[in-house]
PDB file of C-alpha atoms in Angstrom:
ATOM      1  CA  GLU V 179       0.044   0.148   0.070  1.00 77.00           C
ATOM      2  CA  PRO V 180       1.475   3.500  -1.173  1.00 81.00           C
ATOM      3  CA  GLU V 181       2.367   5.639   2.084  1.00 91.00           C
ATOM      4  CA  VAL V 182       4.082   9.028   2.904  1.00 94.00           C
ATOM      5  CA  THR V 183       7.760   8.785   4.081  1.00 95.00           C
ATOM      6  CA  GLN V 184       9.397  11.252   6.188  1.00 97.00           C
ATOM      7  CA  THR V 185      13.193  11.745   6.770  1.00 96.00           C
ATOM      8  CA  PRO V 186      14.800  11.954   9.386  1.00 97.00           C
ATOM      9  CA  SER V 187      12.962  10.514  11.875  1.00 95.00           C
ATOM     10  CA  HIS V 188      14.710  12.384  14.378  1.00 97.00           C
ATOM     11  CA  GLN V 189      16.700  15.825  13.886  1.00 97.00           C
ATOM     12  CA  VAL V 190      18.571  17.604  16.867  1.00 98.00           C
ATOM     13  CA  THR V 191      19.853  20.926  16.061  1.00 97.00           C
ATOM     14  CA  GLN V 192      21.153  23.952  17.890  1.00 97.00           C
ATOM     15  CA  MET V 193      18.963  27.205  18.363  1.00 97.00           C
ATOM     16  CA  GLY V 194      19.661  29.380  15.323  1.00 97.00           C
ATOM     17  CA  GLN V 195      20.387  26.535  12.821  1.00 98.00           C
ATOM     18  CA  GLU V 196      18.482  26.021   9.780  1.00 98.00           C
ATOM     19  CA  VAL V 197      16.744  22.843   9.204  1.00 98.00           C
ATOM     20  CA  ILE V 198      15.047  21.013   6.129  1.00 97.00           C
ATOM     21  CA  LEU V 199      12.653  18.427   6.698  1.00 98.00           C
ATOM     22  CA  ARG V 200      11.493  15.983   4.050  1.00 97.00           C
ATOM     23  CA  CYS V 201       8.701  13.984   2.592  1.00 97.00           C
ATOM     24  CA  VAL V 202       7.810  11.813   0.162  1.00 96.00           C
ATOM     25  CA  PRO V 203       4.141  11.964  -0.850  1.00 95.00           C
ATOM     26  CA  ILE V 204       2.314   9.391  -2.145  1.00 93.00           C
ATOM     27  CA  SER V 205       3.373   9.549  -5.963  1.00 90.00           C
ATOM     28  CA  ASN V 206      -0.127  10.153  -7.672  1.00 88.00           C
ATOM     29  CA  HIS V 207      -1.128  12.617  -5.134  1.00 91.00           C
ATOM     30  CA  LEU V 208      -1.376  16.142  -5.785  1.00 89.00           C
ATOM     31  CA  TYR V 209      -1.901  17.919  -2.516  1.00 92.00           C
ATOM     32  CA  PHE V 210       0.605  18.662   0.188  1.00 94.00           C
ATOM     33  CA  TYR V 211       0.337  19.320   3.596  1.00 95.00           C
ATOM     34  CA  TRP V 212       2.779  19.959   6.659  1.00 97.00           C
ATOM     35  CA  TYR V 213       1.335  19.978  10.427  1.00 97.00           C
ATOM     36  CA  ARG V 214       3.242  19.923  13.468  1.00 97.00           C
ATOM     37  CA  GLN V 215       2.694  18.966  17.254  1.00 96.00           C
ATOM     38  CA  ILE V 216       4.163  20.193  20.360  1.00 96.00           C
ATOM     39  CA  LEU V 217       4.497  17.800  23.015  1.00 92.00           C
ATOM     40  CA  GLY V 218       1.360  17.409  24.689  1.00 89.00           C
ATOM     41  CA  GLN V 219      -1.105  19.448  22.469  1.00 93.00           C
ATOM     42  CA  LYS V 220      -3.027  19.438  19.297  1.00 94.00           C
ATOM     43  CA  VAL V 221      -1.951  18.717  15.875  1.00 96.00           C
ATOM     44  CA  GLU V 222      -1.771  21.841  14.461  1.00 96.00           C
ATOM     45  CA  PHE V 223      -1.971  22.829  10.261  1.00 94.00           C
ATOM     46  CA  LEU V 224       1.195  24.647   8.981  1.00 96.00           C
ATOM     47  CA  VAL V 225       0.795  25.121   5.246  1.00 95.00           C
ATOM     48  CA  SER V 226      -0.782  23.353   2.301  1.00 93.00           C
ATOM     49  CA  PHE V 227       0.850  23.133  -1.396  1.00 93.00           C
ATOM     50  CA  TYR V 228      -0.603  22.683  -4.847  1.00 91.00           C
ATOM     51  CA  ASN V 229       0.336  23.187  -8.298  1.00 89.00           C
ATOM     52  CA  ASN V 230       3.997  24.193  -7.087  1.00 90.00           C
ATOM     53  CA  GLU V 231       2.622  27.047  -4.667  1.00 92.00           C
ATOM     54  CA  ILE V 232       1.338  27.749  -1.437  1.00 94.00           C
ATOM     55  CA  SER V 233      -2.365  27.470  -1.074  1.00 90.00           C
ATOM     56  CA  GLU V 234      -3.303  28.141   2.183  1.00 90.00           C
ATOM     57  CA  LYS V 235      -0.966  28.567   5.328  1.00 92.00           C
ATOM     58  CA  SER V 236      -1.735  29.143   9.178  1.00 92.00           C
ATOM     59  CA  GLU V 237      -0.499  31.828  11.639  1.00 92.00           C
ATOM     60  CA  ILE V 238       2.616  29.530  12.661  1.00 94.00           C
ATOM     61  CA  PHE V 239       3.868  29.436   9.134  1.00 95.00           C
ATOM     62  CA  ASP V 240       5.701  32.924   9.222  1.00 93.00           C
ATOM     63  CA  ASP V 241       8.781  34.090   7.236  1.00 94.00           C
ATOM     64  CA  GLN V 242      11.154  31.314   9.118  1.00 96.00           C
ATOM     65  CA  PHE V 243       9.211  28.828   7.554  1.00 97.00           C
ATOM     66  CA  SER V 244       9.177  27.472   3.522  1.00 97.00           C
ATOM     67  CA  VAL V 245       8.203  24.847   1.613  1.00 97.00           C
ATOM     68  CA  GLU V 246       9.768  23.522  -1.536  1.00 94.00           C
ATOM     69  CA  ARG V 247       8.738  20.825  -4.082  1.00 91.00           C
ATOM     70  CA  PRO V 248      12.402  20.580  -5.632  1.00 85.00           C
ATOM     71  CA  ASP V 249      11.460  17.724  -8.052  1.00 86.00           C
ATOM     72  CA  GLY V 250       8.974  15.249  -8.891  1.00 77.00           C
ATOM     73  CA  SER V 251       8.736  13.401  -5.335  1.00 85.00           C
ATOM     74  CA  ASN V 252      10.296  15.273  -2.660  1.00 93.00           C
ATOM     75  CA  PHE V 253       8.228  18.327  -0.468  1.00 95.00           C
ATOM     76  CA  THR V 254      10.321  19.941   1.848  1.00 97.00           C
ATOM     77  CA  LEU V 255       9.811  22.039   5.017  1.00 98.00           C
ATOM     78  CA  LYS V 256      12.588  24.354   5.815  1.00 98.00           C
ATOM     79  CA  ILE V 257      12.842  26.243   8.849  1.00 97.00           C
ATOM     80  CA  ARG V 258      15.666  29.072   9.058  1.00 95.00           C
ATOM     81  CA  SER V 259      16.875  30.326  12.433  1.00 94.00           C
ATOM     82  CA  THR V 260      15.318  27.424  14.419  1.00 97.00           C
ATOM     83  CA  LYS V 261      14.084  28.712  17.837  1.00 96.00           C
ATOM     84  CA  LEU V 262      13.714  26.238  21.044  1.00 97.00           C
ATOM     85  CA  GLU V 263       9.715  26.634  20.544  1.00 96.00           C
ATOM     86  CA  ASP V 264       9.886  25.159  17.186  1.00 97.00           C
ATOM     87  CA  SER V 265      10.584  21.669  19.008  1.00 98.00           C
ATOM     88  CA  ALA V 266       7.820  19.553  17.930  1.00 97.00           C
ATOM     89  CA  MET V 267       6.832  16.509  15.665  1.00 97.00           C
ATOM     90  CA  TYR V 268       6.465  17.761  12.088  1.00 98.00           C
ATOM     91  CA  PHE V 269       4.006  15.476   9.903  1.00 97.00           C
ATOM     92  CA  CYS V 270       3.543  15.572   6.212  1.00 96.00           C
ATOM     93  CA  ALA V 271       0.495  14.773   4.523  1.00 94.00           C
ATOM     94  CA  SER V 272      -0.357  14.265   1.090  1.00 93.00           C
ATOM     95  CA  SER V 273      -4.263  13.725  -0.784  1.00 90.00           C
ATOM     96  CA  GLY V 274      -5.415  13.134  -3.851  1.00 84.00           C
ATOM     97  CA  GLY V 275      -7.758  15.874  -4.222  1.00 78.00           C
ATOM     98  CA  PRO V 276      -8.507  19.035  -2.239  1.00 76.00           C
ATOM     99  CA  GLY V 277      -8.466  18.392   1.367  1.00 69.00           C
ATOM    100  CA  GLN V 278     -11.885  19.117   2.188  1.00 66.00           C
ATOM    101  CA  LEU V 279     -12.975  16.480   0.119  1.00 72.00           C
ATOM    102  CA  TYR V 280     -10.481  13.727   0.350  1.00 80.00           C
ATOM    103  CA  GLU V 281      -8.636  11.716   2.664  1.00 84.00           C
ATOM    104  CA  GLN V 282      -5.572  12.873   4.098  1.00 88.00           C
ATOM    105  CA  TYR V 283      -2.198  10.269   4.510  1.00 91.00           C
ATOM    106  CA  PHE V 284      -0.006  11.503   7.015  1.00 92.00           C
ATOM    107  CA  GLY V 285       3.795  10.386   7.344  1.00 94.00           C
ATOM    108  CA  PRO V 286       5.387   8.787  10.709  1.00 93.00           C
ATOM    109  CA  GLY V 287       6.570  12.512  11.515  1.00 96.00           C
ATOM    110  CA  THR V 288       9.929  14.095  11.825  1.00 97.00           C
ATOM    111  CA  ARG V 289      10.938  14.802  15.584  1.00 97.00           C
ATOM    112  CA  LEU V 290      12.741  17.964  15.860  1.00 98.00           C
ATOM    113  CA  THR V 291      14.549  19.133  18.842  1.00 98.00           C
ATOM    114  CA  VAL V 292      16.265  22.287  19.171  1.00 98.00           C
ATOM    115  CA  THR V 293      18.481  23.011  21.674  1.00 97.00           C
TER     116      THR V 293
ATOM    117  CA  LYS S  29     -13.765  28.964  12.260  1.00 83.00           C
ATOM    118  CA  GLN S  30     -13.763  25.317  12.795  1.00 90.00           C
ATOM    119  CA  GLU S  31     -13.315  23.644  16.418  1.00 93.00           C
ATOM    120  CA  VAL S  32     -13.167  20.393  17.604  1.00 96.00           C
ATOM    121  CA  THR S  33     -13.167  18.976  21.032  1.00 97.00           C
ATOM    122  CA  GLN S  34     -13.209  15.549  22.386  1.00 97.00           C
ATOM    123  CA  ILE S  35     -14.522  13.602  25.248  1.00 96.00           C
ATOM    124  CA  PRO S  36     -13.367  12.279  27.482  1.00 95.00           C
ATOM    125  CA  ALA S  37      -9.755  13.114  27.650  1.00 96.00           C
ATOM    126  CA  ALA S  38      -8.598  10.046  29.199  1.00 96.00           C
ATOM    127  CA  LEU S  39     -10.483   6.816  29.469  1.00 96.00           C
ATOM    128  CA  SER S  40      -9.065   3.360  31.610  1.00 97.00           C
ATOM    129  CA  VAL S  41     -10.983   0.705  31.213  1.00 96.00           C
ATOM    130  CA  PRO S  42     -10.522  -3.445  31.846  1.00 97.00           C
ATOM    131  CA  GLU S  43      -9.842  -5.325  28.445  1.00 97.00           C
ATOM    132  CA  GLY S  44     -13.149  -6.846  26.534  1.00 97.00           C
ATOM    133  CA  GLU S  45     -14.900  -3.811  27.320  1.00 97.00           C
ATOM    134  CA  ASN S  46     -17.088  -1.943  24.595  1.00 97.00           C
ATOM    135  CA  LEU S  47     -16.382   1.522  24.418  1.00 96.00           C
ATOM    136  CA  VAL S  48     -17.206   5.184  23.011  1.00 97.00           C
ATOM    137  CA  LEU S  49     -15.097   8.315  22.261  1.00 97.00           C
ATOM    138  CA  ASN S  50     -16.809  11.234  21.302  1.00 97.00           C
ATOM    139  CA  CYS S  51     -16.069  13.980  18.760  1.00 98.00           C
ATOM    140  CA  SER S  52     -17.919  17.341  18.328  1.00 97.00           C
ATOM    141  CA  PHE S  53     -17.502  20.092  16.099  1.00 96.00           C
ATOM    142  CA  THR S  54     -18.486  23.413  15.644  1.00 94.00           C
ATOM    143  CA  ASP S  55     -19.038  23.864  11.567  1.00 89.00           C
ATOM    144  CA  SER S  56     -21.658  21.087  10.542  1.00 87.00           C
ATOM    145  CA  ALA S  57     -20.812  22.102   6.914  1.00 86.00           C
ATOM    146  CA  ILE S  58     -18.213  19.315   6.471  1.00 87.00           C
ATOM    147  CA  TYR S  59     -17.289  16.693   3.592  1.00 85.00           C
ATOM    148  CA  ASN S  60     -15.748  14.075   5.788  1.00 89.00           C
ATOM    149  CA  LEU S  61     -14.537  13.094   9.228  1.00 93.00           C
ATOM    150  CA  GLN S  62     -11.482  11.071  10.019  1.00 93.00           C
ATOM    151  CA  TRP S  63     -10.597   9.160  13.021  1.00 96.00           C
ATOM    152  CA  PHE S  64      -6.590   8.398  13.857  1.00 96.00           C
ATOM    153  CA  ARG S  65      -5.020   6.446  15.998  1.00 96.00           C
ATOM    154  CA  GLN S  66      -1.552   7.883  17.772  1.00 94.00           C
ATOM    155  CA  ASP S  67       0.552   5.716  19.751  1.00 92.00           C
ATOM    156  CA  PRO S  68       3.101   7.709  22.086  1.00 88.00           C
ATOM    157  CA  GLY S  69       5.836   9.499  20.246  1.00 83.00           C
ATOM    158  CA  LYS S  70       4.681   8.290  16.956  1.00 85.00           C
ATOM    159  CA  GLY S  71       2.709   9.152  14.063  1.00 87.00           C
ATOM    160  CA  LEU S  72      -0.714   9.189  12.764  1.00 91.00           C
ATOM    161  CA  THR S  73      -2.543   6.058  11.734  1.00 90.00           C
ATOM    162  CA  SER S  74      -5.782   7.005  10.151  1.00 90.00           C
ATOM    163  CA  LEU S  75      -8.622   4.163  11.090  1.00 95.00           C
ATOM    164  CA  LEU S  76     -11.936   5.166   9.614  1.00 93.00           C
ATOM    165  CA  LEU S  77     -13.003   8.368   7.090  1.00 91.00           C
ATOM    166  CA  ILE S  78     -16.251   8.801   7.055  1.00 92.00           C
ATOM    167  CA  GLN S  79     -18.032  10.780   4.231  1.00 88.00           C
ATOM    168  CA  SER S  80     -20.597  13.319   5.040  1.00 86.00           C
ATOM    169  CA  SER S  81     -22.991  11.142   3.070  1.00 87.00           C
ATOM    170  CA  GLN S  82     -22.665   8.181   5.318  1.00 88.00           C
ATOM    171  CA  ARG S  83     -23.845   7.737   8.775  1.00 89.00           C
ATOM    172  CA  GLU S  84     -21.730   5.070  10.112  1.00 94.00           C
ATOM    173  CA  GLN S  85     -18.215   3.338   8.570  1.00 94.00           C
ATOM    174  CA  THR S  86     -16.938  -0.003  10.118  1.00 95.00           C
ATOM    175  CA  SER S  87     -13.399  -1.380  10.264  1.00 94.00           C
ATOM    176  CA  GLY S  88     -12.825  -4.804  12.214  1.00 96.00           C
ATOM    177  CA  ARG S  89     -13.664  -3.930  15.582  1.00 97.00           C
ATOM    178  CA  LEU S  90     -14.132   0.049  15.255  1.00 97.00           C
ATOM    179  CA  ASN S  91     -17.454   1.361  13.870  1.00 97.00           C
ATOM    180  CA  ALA S  92     -17.503   5.182  13.609  1.00 96.00           C
ATOM    181  CA  SER S  93     -21.066   7.168  13.111  1.00 96.00           C
ATOM    182  CA  LEU S  94     -21.443  10.848  12.028  1.00 95.00           C
ATOM    183  CA  ASP S  95     -24.047  13.054  12.714  1.00 94.00           C
ATOM    184  CA  LYS S  96     -23.528  16.384  11.083  1.00 91.00           C
ATOM    185  CA  SER S  97     -26.396  18.203  12.108  1.00 91.00           C
ATOM    186  CA  SER S  98     -25.594  17.769  15.558  1.00 94.00           C
ATOM    187  CA  GLY S  99     -22.114  18.095  14.911  1.00 94.00           C
ATOM    188  CA  ARG S 100     -20.913  14.921  16.537  1.00 96.00           C
ATOM    189  CA  SER S 101     -19.079  11.776  15.962  1.00 97.00           C
ATOM    190  CA  THR S 102     -18.678   8.839  18.147  1.00 97.00           C
ATOM    191  CA  LEU S 103     -15.865   5.642  17.822  1.00 97.00           C
ATOM    192  CA  TYR S 104     -16.976   2.709  18.885  1.00 97.00           C
ATOM    193  CA  ILE S 105     -14.608   0.078  19.817  1.00 97.00           C
ATOM    194  CA  ALA S 106     -15.787  -3.595  20.408  1.00 97.00           C
ATOM    195  CA  ALA S 107     -14.226  -5.932  23.071  1.00 97.00           C
ATOM    196  CA  SER S 108     -11.222  -3.721  23.688  1.00 97.00           C
ATOM    197  CA  GLN S 109      -7.858  -5.231  23.772  1.00 97.00           C
ATOM    198  CA  PRO S 110      -4.162  -3.804  25.463  1.00 97.00           C
ATOM    199  CA  GLY S 111      -3.298  -3.360  22.130  1.00 96.00           C
ATOM    200  CA  ASP S 112      -5.850  -0.941  21.575  1.00 97.00           C
ATOM    201  CA  SER S 113      -3.836   1.546  23.897  1.00 97.00           C
ATOM    202  CA  ALA S 114      -3.344   4.581  22.485  1.00 97.00           C
ATOM    203  CA  THR S 115      -4.467   8.375  21.826  1.00 97.00           C
ATOM    204  CA  TYR S 116      -7.699   8.537  19.316  1.00 98.00           C
ATOM    205  CA  LEU S 117      -7.971  11.661  17.540  1.00 98.00           C
ATOM    206  CA  CYS S 118     -10.750  13.249  15.347  1.00 97.00           C
ATOM    207  CA  ALA S 119     -10.378  15.560  12.471  1.00 95.00           C
ATOM    208  CA  VAL S 120     -12.289  17.532  10.195  1.00 92.00           C
ATOM    209  CA  PRO S 121     -11.701  19.573   7.427  1.00 86.00           C
ATOM    210  CA  ASP S 122     -11.682  23.665   7.830  1.00 83.00           C
ATOM    211  CA  ASN S 123     -14.048  24.450   5.502  1.00 68.00           C
ATOM    212  CA  TYR S 124     -12.322  27.661   4.888  1.00 67.00           C
ATOM    213  CA  GLY S 125      -9.248  25.945   3.698  1.00 64.00           C
ATOM    214  CA  GLN S 126      -8.080  22.511   2.869  1.00 71.00           C
ATOM    215  CA  ASN S 127      -6.649  21.946   5.863  1.00 83.00           C
ATOM    216  CA  PHE S 128      -7.588  19.313   8.834  1.00 89.00           C
ATOM    217  CA  VAL S 129      -8.574  20.536  12.000  1.00 93.00           C
ATOM    218  CA  PHE S 130      -7.580  18.141  15.215  1.00 96.00           C
ATOM    219  CA  GLY S 131      -9.457  17.581  18.239  1.00 97.00           C
ATOM    220  CA  PRO S 132      -7.127  17.206  21.419  1.00 96.00           C
ATOM    221  CA  GLY S 133      -7.527  13.394  21.498  1.00 97.00           C
ATOM    222  CA  THR S 134      -8.839  10.694  23.711  1.00 97.00           C
ATOM    223  CA  ARG S 135      -5.978   8.999  25.336  1.00 97.00           C
ATOM    224  CA  LEU S 136      -6.994   5.558  25.978  1.00 98.00           C
ATOM    225  CA  SER S 137      -5.677   2.672  28.351  1.00 97.00           C
ATOM    226  CA  VAL S 138      -6.888  -0.814  28.212  1.00 97.00           C
ATOM    227  CA  LEU S 139      -5.941  -2.815  31.148  1.00 96.00           C
ATOM    228  CA  PRO S 140      -5.200  -6.345  30.739  1.00 94.00           C
TER     229      PRO S 140
END
């Protein structure tokens, strides 16, 4: 069964450093998402991406964040100048159609620890 | 803005019991609702997706129902097992966008 994959599974970085989290969505999906979950809190939406551009972003997704689909398979989340409060589990998801209508498939997550 | 709540926040039951987890959402104009399972420190495993045209969806010992008009969904787990211990999340689309809005989850412990 097709699945969303994410690398790395765990990333430790120092405050102020840049990190890139990688995702490989399901191959025939067109819509891509990033969510995050701070320990003990709800899963929160960050950004959605369609047709090589951001279609929606939350208040959390400020200028330190960016997303990119550098090739036909990868979808990346870049965090510039990480802060302690960026420590969280980051989930990538993809869907075959618009998120309101279609099931979203989630990856296993990347645990980001900022020290 | 869509808001999702789940009760109870935590539940502890002996093995073999049937149980019901509840999810409520404020904007009833949804196209679907998804239930997920999350093990500690792990990712999200999709359990069931209910389309708005459906009232129920079943997978093995799990049955999810959806009452759009009242803004509620329930997840019924039959004959619970210790392996069912996890946090169960429900999520609905934010109708002003394409993302899902998640509830806080119900942390389930099934005791052997």
